[in-house]
JSON list of C-alpha atoms in Angstrom, two decimals:
[
{"chain": "H", "resi": 157, "resn": "UNK", "atom": "CA", "xyz": [-27.11, -83.76, -2.76]},
{"chain": "H", "resi": 158, "resn": "UNK", "atom": "CA", "xyz": [-28.46, -81.59, -5.58]},
{"chain": "H", "resi": 159, "resn": "UNK", "atom": "CA", "xyz": [-31.44, -80.66, -3.61]},
{"chain": "H", "resi": 160, "resn": "UNK", "atom": "CA", "xyz": [-29.25, -79.01, -0.98]},
{"chain": "H", "resi": 161, "resn": "UNK", "atom": "CA", "xyz": [-27.23, -77.19, -3.76]},
{"chain": "H", "resi": 162, "resn": "UNK", "atom": "CA", "xyz": [-30.80, -75.74, -5.11]},
{"chain": "H", "resi": 163, "resn": "UNK", "atom": "CA", "xyz": [-32.22, -74.72, -1.78]},
{"chain": "H", "resi": 164, "resn": "UNK", "atom": "CA", "xyz": [-28.55, -73.02, -0.95]},
{"chain": "H", "resi": 165, "resn": "UNK", "atom": "CA", "xyz": [-28.82, -71.18, -3.98]},
{"chain": "H", "resi": 166, "resn": "UNK", "atom": "CA", "xyz": [-32.18, -70.22, -3.64]},
{"chain": "H", "resi": 167, "resn": "UNK", "atom": "CA", "xyz": [-31.94, -68.86, -0.26]},
{"chain": "H", "resi": 168, "resn": "UNK", "atom": "CA", "xyz": [-29.01, -67.10, -1.19]},
{"chain": "H", "resi": 169, "resn": "UNK", "atom": "CA", "xyz": [-31.11, -65.38, -3.96]},
{"chain": "H", "resi": 170, "resn": "UNK", "atom": "CA", "xyz": [-34.15, -64.49, -1.60]},
{"chain": "H", "resi": 171, "resn": "UNK", "atom": "CA", "xyz": [-31.66, -62.99, 0.84]},
{"chain": "H", "resi": 172, "resn": "UNK", "atom": "CA", "xyz": [-29.89, -60.73, -1.76]},
{"chain": "H", "resi": 173, "resn": "UNK", "atom": "CA", "xyz": [-33.65, -59.72, -2.91]},
{"chain": "H", "resi": 174, "resn": "UNK", "atom": "CA", "xyz": [-34.58, -59.07, 0.46]},
{"chain": "H", "resi": 175, "resn": "UNK", "atom": "CA", "xyz": [-31.40, -56.87, 1.19]},
{"chain": "H", "resi": 176, "resn": "UNK", "atom": "CA", "xyz": [-31.87, -55.06, -2.28]},
{"chain": "H", "resi": 177, "resn": "UNK", "atom": "CA", "xyz": [-35.47, -54.00, -1.29]},
{"chain": "H", "resi": 178, "resn": "UNK", "atom": "CA", "xyz": [-34.75, -53.04, 2.24]},
{"chain": "H", "resi": 179, "resn": "UNK", "atom": "CA", "xyz": [-31.56, -51.18, 1.39]},
{"chain": "H", "resi": 180, "resn": "UNK", "atom": "CA", "xyz": [-31.03, -47.58, 0.90]},
{"chain": "H", "resi": 181, "resn": "UNK", "atom": "CA", "xyz": [-33.65, -45.18, -1.19]},
{"chain": "H", "resi": 182, "resn": "UNK", "atom": "CA", "xyz": [-32.56, -42.28, -3.49]},
{"chain": "H", "resi": 183, "resn": "UNK", "atom": "CA", "xyz": [-34.19, -39.33, -2.85]},
{"chain": "H", "resi": 184, "resn": "UNK", "atom": "CA", "xyz": [-36.85, -38.01, -5.56]},
{"chain": "H", "resi": 185, "resn": "UNK", "atom": "CA", "xyz": [-35.27, -35.04, -7.42]},
{"chain": "H", "resi": 186, "resn": "UNK", "atom": "CA", "xyz": [-37.48, -32.09, -8.80]},
{"chain": "H", "resi": 187, "resn": "UNK", "atom": "CA", "xyz": [-36.09, -31.31, -12.27]},
{"chain": "H", "resi": 188, "resn": "UNK", "atom": "CA", "xyz": [-37.23, -27.94, -13.51]},
{"chain": "H", "resi": 189, "resn": "UNK", "atom": "CA", "xyz": [-37.26, -26.92, -17.06]},
{"chain": "H", "resi": 190, "resn": "UNK", "atom": "CA", "xyz": [-37.55, -23.33, -18.18]},
{"chain": "H", "resi": 191, "resn": "UNK", "atom": "CA", "xyz": [-38.42, -22.81, -21.80]},
{"chain": "H", "resi": 192, "resn": "UNK", "atom": "CA", "xyz": [-37.21, -19.75, -23.58]},
{"chain": "H", "resi": 193, "resn": "UNK", "atom": "CA", "xyz": [-39.66, -16.86, -24.45]},
{"chain": "H", "resi": 194, "resn": "UNK", "atom": "CA", "xyz": [-40.95, -17.20, -27.83]},
{"chain": "H", "resi": 195, "resn": "UNK", "atom": "CA", "xyz": [-42.70, -14.05, -29.55]},
{"chain": "H", "resi": 196, "resn": "UNK", "atom": "CA", "xyz": [-46.35, -14.45, -30.19]},
{"chain": "H", "resi": 197, "resn": "UNK", "atom": "CA", "xyz": [-46.44, -11.77, -33.29]},
{"chain": "H", "resi": 198, "resn": "UNK", "atom": "CA", "xyz": [-45.97, -13.57, -36.64]},
{"chain": "H", "resi": 199, "resn": "UNK", "atom": "CA", "xyz": [-43.48, -10.76, -37.95]},
{"chain": "H", "resi": 200, "resn": "UNK", "atom": "CA", "xyz": [-41.23, -11.35, -35.17]},
{"chain": "H", "resi": 201, "resn": "UNK", "atom": "CA", "xyz": [-41.13, -15.19, -35.19]},
{"chain": "H", "resi": 202, "resn": "UNK", "atom": "CA", "xyz": [-39.00, -15.07, -38.30]},
{"chain": "H", "resi": 203, "resn": "UNK", "atom": "CA", "xyz": [-36.70, -12.75, -36.98]},
{"chain": "H", "resi": 204, "resn": "UNK", "atom": "CA", "xyz": [-36.42, -14.75, -33.65]},
{"chain": "H", "resi": 205, "resn": "UNK", "atom": "CA", "xyz": [-35.70, -18.07, -35.40]},
{"chain": "H", "resi": 206, "resn": "UNK", "atom": "CA", "xyz": [-33.00, -16.14, -37.62]},
{"chain": "H", "resi": 207, "resn": "UNK", "atom": "CA", "xyz": [-31.40, -15.04, -34.39]},
{"chain": "H", "resi": 208, "resn": "UNK", "atom": "CA", "xyz": [-31.54, -18.37, -32.56]},
{"chain": "H", "resi": 209, "resn": "UNK", "atom": "CA", "xyz": [-29.63, -19.79, -35.88]},
{"chain": "H", "resi": 210, "resn": "UNK", "atom": "CA", "xyz": [-27.19, -17.38, -35.76]},
{"chain": "H", "resi": 211, "resn": "UNK", "atom": "CA", "xyz": [-25.85, -18.41, -32.46]},
{"chain": "H", "resi": 212, "resn": "UNK", "atom": "CA", "xyz": [-25.40, -22.24, -33.58]},
{"chain": "H", "resi": 213, "resn": "UNK", "atom": "CA", "xyz": [-21.26, -22.98, -34.72]},
{"chain": "H", "resi": 214, "resn": "UNK", "atom": "CA", "xyz": [-20.91, -25.20, -37.26]},
{"chain": "H", "resi": 215, "resn": "UNK", "atom": "CA", "xyz": [-24.15, -24.89, -38.94]},
{"chain": "H", "resi": 216, "resn": "UNK", "atom": "CA", "xyz": [-24.01, -26.25, -42.78]},
{"chain": "H", "resi": 217, "resn": "UNK", "atom": "CA", "xyz": [-25.61, -23.90, -45.47]},
{"chain": "H", "resi": 218, "resn": "UNK", "atom": "CA", "xyz": [-29.17, -25.30, -46.16]},
{"chain": "H", "resi": 219, "resn": "UNK", "atom": "CA", "xyz": [-29.70, -26.92, -42.79]},
{"chain": "H", "resi": 220, "resn": "UNK", "atom": "CA", "xyz": [-30.71, -23.76, -40.88]},
{"chain": "H", "resi": 221, "resn": "UNK", "atom": "CA", "xyz": [-34.36, -23.56, -39.52]},
{"chain": "H", "resi": 222, "resn": "UNK", "atom": "CA", "xyz": [-37.03, -21.57, -41.31]},
{"chain": "H", "resi": 223, "resn": "UNK", "atom": "CA", "xyz": [-40.56, -21.16, -41.83]},
{"chain": "H", "resi": 224, "resn": "UNK", "atom": "CA", "xyz": [-42.55, -22.26, -44.75]},
{"chain": "H", "resi": 225, "resn": "UNK", "atom": "CA", "xyz": [-45.76, -19.81, -44.96]},
{"chain": "H", "resi": 226, "resn": "UNK", "atom": "CA", "xyz": [-48.55, -21.37, -46.95]},
{"chain": "H", "resi": 227, "resn": "UNK", "atom": "CA", "xyz": [-49.11, -17.78, -48.44]},
{"chain": "H", "resi": 228, "resn": "UNK", "atom": "CA", "xyz": [-45.47, -15.94, -48.62]},
{"chain": "H", "resi": 229, "resn": "UNK", "atom": "CA", "xyz": [-47.36, -12.56, -49.49]},
{"chain": "H", "resi": 230, "resn": "UNK", "atom": "CA", "xyz": [-50.09, -12.90, -46.85]},
{"chain": "H", "resi": 231, "resn": "UNK", "atom": "CA", "xyz": [-48.25, -14.51, -43.47]},
{"chain": "H", "resi": 232, "resn": "UNK", "atom": "CA", "xyz": [-50.92, -15.22, -41.26]},
{"chain": "H", "resi": 233, "resn": "UNK", "atom": "CA", "xyz": [-52.04, -17.94, -38.67]},
{"chain": "H", "resi": 234, "resn": "UNK", "atom": "CA", "xyz": [-54.57, -20.59, -40.10]},
{"chain": "H", "resi": 235, "resn": "UNK", "atom": "CA", "xyz": [-57.88, -19.80, -39.16]},
{"chain": "H", "resi": 236, "resn": "UNK", "atom": "CA", "xyz": [-59.68, -22.70, -37.25]},
{"chain": "H", "resi": 237, "resn": "UNK", "atom": "CA", "xyz": [-62.88, -23.77, -38.73]},
{"chain": "H", "resi": 238, "resn": "UNK", "atom": "CA", "xyz": [-65.89, -23.03, -36.58]},
{"chain": "H", "resi": 239, "resn": "UNK", "atom": "CA", "xyz": [-67.12, -26.71, -36.86]},
{"chain": "H", "resi": 240, "resn": "UNK", "atom": "CA", "xyz": [-64.23, -27.83, -34.69]},
{"chain": "H", "resi": 241, "resn": "UNK", "atom": "CA", "xyz": [-65.72, -28.79, -31.35]},
{"chain": "H", "resi": 242, "resn": "UNK", "atom": "CA", "xyz": [-62.62, -28.58, -29.57]},
{"chain": "H", "resi": 243, "resn": "UNK", "atom": "CA", "xyz": [-62.07, -26.13, -26.53]},
{"chain": "H", "resi": 244, "resn": "UNK", "atom": "CA", "xyz": [-58.85, -24.44, -27.09]},
{"chain": "H", "resi": 245, "resn": "UNK", "atom": "CA", "xyz": [-57.30, -23.03, -24.01]},
{"chain": "H", "resi": 246, "resn": "UNK", "atom": "CA", "xyz": [-54.14, -20.90, -23.43]},
{"chain": "H", "resi": 247, "resn": "UNK", "atom": "CA", "xyz": [-52.22, -22.43, -20.99]},
{"chain": "H", "resi": 248, "resn": "UNK", "atom": "CA", "xyz": [-48.57, -20.76, -19.75]},
{"chain": "H", "resi": 249, "resn": "UNK", "atom": "CA", "xyz": [-45.93, -23.41, -20.29]},
{"chain": "H", "resi": 250, "resn": "UNK", "atom": "CA", "xyz": [-43.06, -21.31, -19.49]},
{"chain": "H", "resi": 251, "resn": "UNK", "atom": "CA", "xyz": [-42.17, -23.65, -16.52]},
{"chain": "H", "resi": 252, "resn": "UNK", "atom": "CA", "xyz": [-43.02, -27.26, -16.27]},
{"chain": "H", "resi": 253, "resn": "UNK", "atom": "CA", "xyz": [-41.72, -29.33, -13.49]},
{"chain": "H", "resi": 254, "resn": "UNK", "atom": "CA", "xyz": [-40.89, -33.10, -13.59]},
{"chain": "H", "resi": 255, "resn": "UNK", "atom": "CA", "xyz": [-40.32, -35.51, -10.80]},
{"chain": "H", "resi": 256, "resn": "UNK", "atom": "CA", "xyz": [-37.51, -38.01, -11.31]},
{"chain": "H", "resi": 257, "resn": "UNK", "atom": "CA", "xyz": [-38.26, -41.67, -9.91]}
]
């Protein structure tokens, strides 16, 4: 008796599993993310950050974004040492495409 109940439950579970596998499939969607243009000149970056922060509503004082420069009188990009064996390559990351599964 117990064996028949177990086989019935197992058979129903297998049937539901097969129906689930054979059931309708959702189409893959292609998601497109467009990133904003960010200035490449160091003098324009602080203005860009300040301008973006002005558009945020309800921002508490002291929570705004800012850049901390290593040398505030000489704002420049940190040079990469020549002993670095990495190959740095500029890639345009303006648009990245993801595929949802």
